[in-house]
mmCIF file of C-alpha atoms in Angstrom:
data_model
loop_
_atom_site.group_PDB
_atom_site.id
_atom_site.type_symbol
_atom_site.label_atom_id
_atom_site.label_comp_id
_atom_site.label_asym_id
_atom_site.label_seq_id
_atom_site.Cartn_x
_atom_site.Cartn_y
_atom_site.Cartn_z
ATOM 1 C CA UNK A 1 54.965 -107.432 -12.864
ATOM 2 C CA UNK A 2 55.685 -103.936 -14.205
ATOM 3 C CA UNK A 3 54.234 -102.962 -17.588
ATOM 4 C CA UNK A 4 57.005 -101.855 -19.777
ATOM 5 C CA UNK A 5 55.103 -100.920 -22.955
ATOM 6 C CA UNK A 6 55.938 -97.584 -24.282
ATOM 7 C CA UNK A 7 53.451 -95.123 -23.468
ATOM 8 C CA UNK A 8 51.795 -93.585 -26.481
ATOM 9 C CA UNK A 9 50.583 -90.019 -26.139
ATOM 10 C CA UNK A 10 49.155 -87.322 -28.448
ATOM 11 C CA UNK A 11 50.888 -83.994 -28.032
ATOM 12 C CA UNK A 12 49.409 -80.758 -29.149
ATOM 13 C CA UNK A 13 51.453 -77.693 -29.698
ATOM 14 C CA UNK A 14 49.190 -74.951 -28.320
ATOM 15 C CA UNK A 15 50.716 -71.990 -29.912
ATOM 16 C CA UNK A 16 48.255 -69.638 -28.363
ATOM 17 C CA UNK A 17 49.079 -70.764 -24.823
ATOM 18 C CA UNK A 18 52.708 -71.415 -25.772
ATOM 19 C CA UNK A 19 52.792 -74.981 -24.370
ATOM 20 C CA UNK A 20 52.934 -78.589 -25.466
ATOM 21 C CA UNK A 21 50.000 -80.358 -23.960
ATOM 22 C CA UNK A 22 48.621 -83.842 -23.620
ATOM 23 C CA UNK A 23 45.521 -85.190 -22.021
ATOM 24 C CA UNK A 24 46.091 -87.955 -19.342
ATOM 25 C CA UNK A 25 43.300 -89.704 -17.266
ATOM 26 C CA UNK A 26 44.059 -87.242 -14.491
ATOM 27 C CA UNK A 27 43.725 -84.049 -16.555
ATOM 28 C CA UNK A 28 45.993 -81.829 -18.626
ATOM 29 C CA UNK A 29 49.757 -82.079 -18.529
ATOM 30 C CA UNK A 30 51.740 -79.417 -20.241
ATOM 31 C CA UNK A 31 55.156 -77.940 -20.757
ATOM 32 C CA UNK A 32 55.217 -74.202 -21.325
ATOM 33 C CA UNK A 33 57.854 -72.794 -23.769
ATOM 34 C CA UNK A 34 59.083 -69.708 -25.352
ATOM 35 C CA UNK A 35 61.034 -69.409 -28.639
ATOM 36 C CA UNK A 36 64.039 -67.255 -29.509
ATOM 37 C CA UNK A 37 66.377 -67.598 -32.365
ATOM 38 C CA UNK A 38 66.062 -71.304 -33.106
ATOM 39 C CA UNK A 39 66.123 -72.039 -29.405
ATOM 40 C CA UNK A 40 63.161 -73.289 -27.352
ATOM 41 C CA UNK A 41 63.088 -72.470 -23.696
ATOM 42 C CA UNK A 42 61.138 -74.965 -21.621
ATOM 43 C CA UNK A 43 60.017 -72.846 -18.670
ATOM 44 C CA UNK A 44 57.454 -74.748 -16.699
ATOM 45 C CA UNK A 45 55.795 -78.117 -16.145
ATOM 46 C CA UNK A 46 51.979 -77.978 -15.362
ATOM 47 C CA UNK A 47 50.475 -81.091 -13.902
ATOM 48 C CA UNK A 48 47.073 -82.041 -12.554
ATOM 49 C CA UNK A 49 46.754 -81.563 -8.727
ATOM 50 C CA UNK A 50 48.752 -84.119 -6.807
ATOM 51 C CA UNK A 51 50.110 -85.708 -10.010
ATOM 52 C CA UNK A 52 53.634 -87.234 -9.468
ATOM 53 C CA UNK A 53 53.942 -89.739 -12.261
ATOM 54 C CA UNK A 54 57.378 -89.040 -13.460
ATOM 55 C CA UNK A 55 57.518 -91.758 -16.199
ATOM 56 C CA UNK A 56 54.575 -89.905 -17.842
ATOM 57 C CA UNK A 57 56.270 -86.500 -17.482
ATOM 58 C CA UNK A 58 59.537 -88.041 -18.953
ATOM 59 C CA UNK A 59 57.497 -89.552 -21.800
ATOM 60 C CA UNK A 60 56.098 -85.939 -22.706
ATOM 61 C CA UNK A 61 59.698 -84.446 -22.393
ATOM 62 C CA UNK A 62 61.125 -87.293 -24.718
ATOM 63 C CA UNK A 63 58.327 -86.405 -27.354
ATOM 64 C CA UNK A 64 59.274 -82.719 -27.066
ATOM 65 C CA UNK A 65 62.990 -83.678 -27.543
ATOM 66 C CA UNK A 66 62.051 -85.734 -30.715
ATOM 67 C CA UNK A 67 60.075 -82.669 -32.101
ATOM 68 C CA UNK A 68 63.018 -80.282 -31.379
ATOM 69 C CA UNK A 69 65.465 -82.641 -33.043
ATOM 70 C CA UNK A 70 62.993 -82.892 -36.194
ATOM 71 C CA UNK A 71 62.841 -79.077 -36.251
ATOM 72 C CA UNK A 72 66.583 -78.543 -35.540
ATOM 73 C CA UNK A 73 65.913 -76.469 -32.352
ATOM 74 C CA UNK A 74 68.250 -76.164 -29.362
ATOM 75 C CA UNK A 75 66.630 -76.757 -26.035
ATOM 76 C CA UNK A 76 67.127 -74.547 -23.062
ATOM 77 C CA UNK A 77 65.758 -76.279 -19.841
ATOM 78 C CA UNK A 78 64.603 -73.451 -17.402
ATOM 79 C CA UNK A 79 62.573 -75.720 -15.079
ATOM 80 C CA UNK A 80 64.655 -77.913 -12.589
ATOM 81 C CA UNK A 81 62.729 -81.052 -13.427
ATOM 82 C CA UNK A 82 63.506 -80.473 -17.153
ATOM 83 C CA UNK A 83 67.236 -80.024 -16.161
ATOM 84 C CA UNK A 84 67.037 -83.372 -14.223
ATOM 85 C CA UNK A 85 65.537 -84.970 -17.376
ATOM 86 C CA UNK A 86 68.700 -84.016 -19.347
ATOM 87 C CA UNK A 87 70.768 -85.491 -16.417
ATOM 88 C CA UNK A 88 69.021 -88.658 -16.740
ATOM 89 C CA UNK A 89 68.821 -88.891 -20.412
ATOM 90 C CA UNK A 90 72.410 -87.869 -21.659
ATOM 91 C CA UNK A 91 71.549 -88.786 -25.259
ATOM 92 C CA UNK A 92 69.520 -85.468 -25.322
ATOM 93 C CA UNK A 93 72.465 -83.346 -24.269
ATOM 94 C CA UNK A 94 73.319 -82.512 -27.970
ATOM 95 C CA UNK A 95 70.289 -80.409 -28.030
ATOM 96 C CA UNK A 96 71.694 -78.082 -25.475
ATOM 97 C CA UNK A 97 73.060 -74.727 -26.936
ATOM 98 C CA UNK A 98 76.838 -74.487 -26.875
ATOM 99 C CA UNK A 99 77.978 -73.210 -23.465
ATOM 100 C CA UNK A 100 75.182 -74.658 -21.365
ATOM 101 C CA UNK A 101 76.228 -77.475 -19.034
ATOM 102 C CA UNK A 102 73.886 -79.600 -17.016
#
C-alpha cells in the first residue's frame, strides 16, 4: 500500500545563497534562484548524492509555487526538471511570464 499522506516540509529562503532549501533525511535539497523585476528564475536543483525521489522534489517545487503566488512573482523555469514540473502541473502555468510556453 502506498502512503499518500501529504509531505510536510519546512522550507527556508536562504537569501545569502539565493536558494530555497529544506533538510531531508538524505541531506540538503535546494532550488537555486535569481530575482529580476518581479520574476523569480529557478536555475538549478541541488540534491544529495544519488537522490532520485521525484515526489519530494515536486513537493519542494509546489511549495515554491505557492510562495511565488503569495508574493505575486512570475516564475521562469530555467532548469529542465522545473520545466517538466510545469508540464506535469498545468495549474501553475499562470505563474509563467507572458510569452513563455512550456
